[in-house]
Amino acid sequence: MTKVVNYITEAFGELKNNVTWPEWAEVQRLTIVVAVFSVIFALATWGVDVVFAKALAGFFNLIKG
């Protein structure tokens, strides 16, 4: 158990002392970029889904005759 506690303590020490954290303004800017691209990707996925659904519906209506 002491190894686990030692590992966690050292990990927090690394995060506190050796990691270079970005400035708050950069974090906000990159968060907005990620949010915008997430929305764009979701809309693109929805669009492809709609197109395939309509194509399959048309195909099955064609088969039904």
PDB file of C-alpha atoms in Angstrom:
ATOM      1  CA  MET A   1       0.000   0.000   0.000  1.00  0.00           C
ATOM      2  CA  THR A   2       2.896   2.361   0.641  1.00  0.00           C
ATOM      3  CA  LYS A   3       3.992   1.966  -2.976  1.00  0.00           C
ATOM      4  CA  VAL A   4       0.601   3.197  -4.179  1.00  0.00           C
ATOM      5  CA  VAL A   5       0.634   6.190  -1.838  1.00  0.00           C
ATOM      6  CA  ASN A   6       4.225   6.975  -2.852  1.00  0.00           C
ATOM      7  CA  TYR A   7       3.287   6.758  -6.544  1.00  0.00           C
ATOM      8  CA  ILE A   8       0.324   9.122  -6.111  1.00  0.00           C
ATOM      9  CA  THR A   9       2.420  11.567  -4.095  1.00  0.00           C
ATOM     10  CA  GLU A  10       5.161  11.590  -6.725  1.00  0.00           C
ATOM     11  CA  ALA A  11       2.597  11.969  -9.526  1.00  0.00           C
ATOM     12  CA  PHE A  12       1.092  15.041  -7.874  1.00  0.00           C
ATOM     13  CA  GLY A  13       4.592  16.421  -7.343  1.00  0.00           C
ATOM     14  CA  GLU A  14       5.333  15.980 -11.048  1.00  0.00           C
ATOM     15  CA  LEU A  15       2.096  17.724 -12.016  1.00  0.00           C
ATOM     16  CA  LYS A  16       2.768  20.604  -9.642  1.00  0.00           C
ATOM     17  CA  ASN A  17       6.460  21.199 -10.332  1.00  0.00           C
ATOM     18  CA  ASN A  18       7.415  19.824 -13.747  1.00  0.00           C
ATOM     19  CA  VAL A  19       4.380  20.285 -15.999  1.00  0.00           C
ATOM     20  CA  THR A  20       4.088  23.488 -18.003  1.00  0.00           C
ATOM     21  CA  TRP A  21       0.434  24.459 -17.819  1.00  0.00           C
ATOM     22  CA  PRO A  22      -1.075  26.695 -20.517  1.00  0.00           C
ATOM     23  CA  GLU A  23      -2.335  30.164 -19.747  1.00  0.00           C
ATOM     24  CA  TRP A  24      -6.042  30.539 -18.960  1.00  0.00           C
ATOM     25  CA  ALA A  25      -6.669  32.545 -22.149  1.00  0.00           C
ATOM     26  CA  GLU A  26      -5.173  29.748 -24.258  1.00  0.00           C
ATOM     27  CA  VAL A  27      -7.290  27.154 -22.455  1.00  0.00           C
ATOM     28  CA  GLN A  28     -10.432  29.170 -23.191  1.00  0.00           C
ATOM     29  CA  ARG A  29      -9.483  29.663 -26.855  1.00  0.00           C
ATOM     30  CA  LEU A  30      -8.723  25.986 -27.408  1.00  0.00           C
ATOM     31  CA  THR A  31     -11.916  24.965 -25.604  1.00  0.00           C
ATOM     32  CA  ILE A  32     -13.925  27.084 -28.027  1.00  0.00           C
ATOM     33  CA  VAL A  33     -12.068  25.555 -30.987  1.00  0.00           C
ATOM     34  CA  VAL A  34     -12.823  22.031 -29.738  1.00  0.00           C
ATOM     35  CA  ALA A  35     -16.487  22.904 -29.129  1.00  0.00           C
ATOM     36  CA  VAL A  36     -16.902  24.386 -32.623  1.00  0.00           C
ATOM     37  CA  PHE A  37     -15.286  21.401 -34.343  1.00  0.00           C
ATOM     38  CA  SER A  38     -17.374  19.023 -32.210  1.00  0.00           C
ATOM     39  CA  VAL A  39     -20.567  20.725 -33.376  1.00  0.00           C
ATOM     40  CA  ILE A  40     -19.379  20.688 -37.011  1.00  0.00           C
ATOM     41  CA  PHE A  41     -18.490  16.995 -36.779  1.00  0.00           C
ATOM     42  CA  ALA A  42     -21.847  16.189 -35.139  1.00  0.00           C
ATOM     43  CA  LEU A  43     -23.717  18.029 -37.908  1.00  0.00           C
ATOM     44  CA  ALA A  44     -21.692  16.233 -40.585  1.00  0.00           C
ATOM     45  CA  THR A  45     -22.411  12.867 -38.950  1.00  0.00           C
ATOM     46  CA  TRP A  46     -26.120  13.736 -38.744  1.00  0.00           C
ATOM     47  CA  GLY A  47     -26.119  14.742 -42.419  1.00  0.00           C
ATOM     48  CA  VAL A  48     -24.507  11.495 -43.541  1.00  0.00           C
ATOM     49  CA  ASP A  49     -26.983   9.561 -41.393  1.00  0.00           C
ATOM     50  CA  VAL A  50     -29.953  11.352 -43.000  1.00  0.00           C
ATOM     51  CA  VAL A  51     -28.602  10.747 -46.504  1.00  0.00           C
ATOM     52  CA  PHE A  52     -28.047   7.035 -45.857  1.00  0.00           C
ATOM     53  CA  ALA A  53     -31.467   6.672 -44.207  1.00  0.00           C
ATOM     54  CA  LYS A  54     -33.181   8.232 -47.219  1.00  0.00           C
ATOM     55  CA  ALA A  55     -31.101   6.136 -49.620  1.00  0.00           C
ATOM     56  CA  LEU A  56     -32.009   2.929 -47.787  1.00  0.00           C
ATOM     57  CA  ALA A  57     -35.673   3.915 -47.590  1.00  0.00           C
ATOM     58  CA  GLY A  58     -35.672   4.589 -51.331  1.00  0.00           C
ATOM     59  CA  PHE A  59     -33.939   1.294 -52.009  1.00  0.00           C
ATOM     60  CA  PHE A  60     -36.466  -0.690 -49.968  1.00  0.00           C
ATOM     61  CA  ASN A  61     -39.387   1.157 -51.585  1.00  0.00           C
ATOM     62  CA  LEU A  62     -37.908   0.264 -54.968  1.00  0.00           C
ATOM     63  CA  ILE A  63     -37.669  -3.404 -53.987  1.00  0.00           C
ATOM     64  CA  LYS A  64     -41.197  -3.383 -52.552  1.00  0.00           C
ATOM     65  CA  GLY A  65     -42.375  -2.256 -55.900  1.00  0.00           C
TER      66      GLY A  65
END
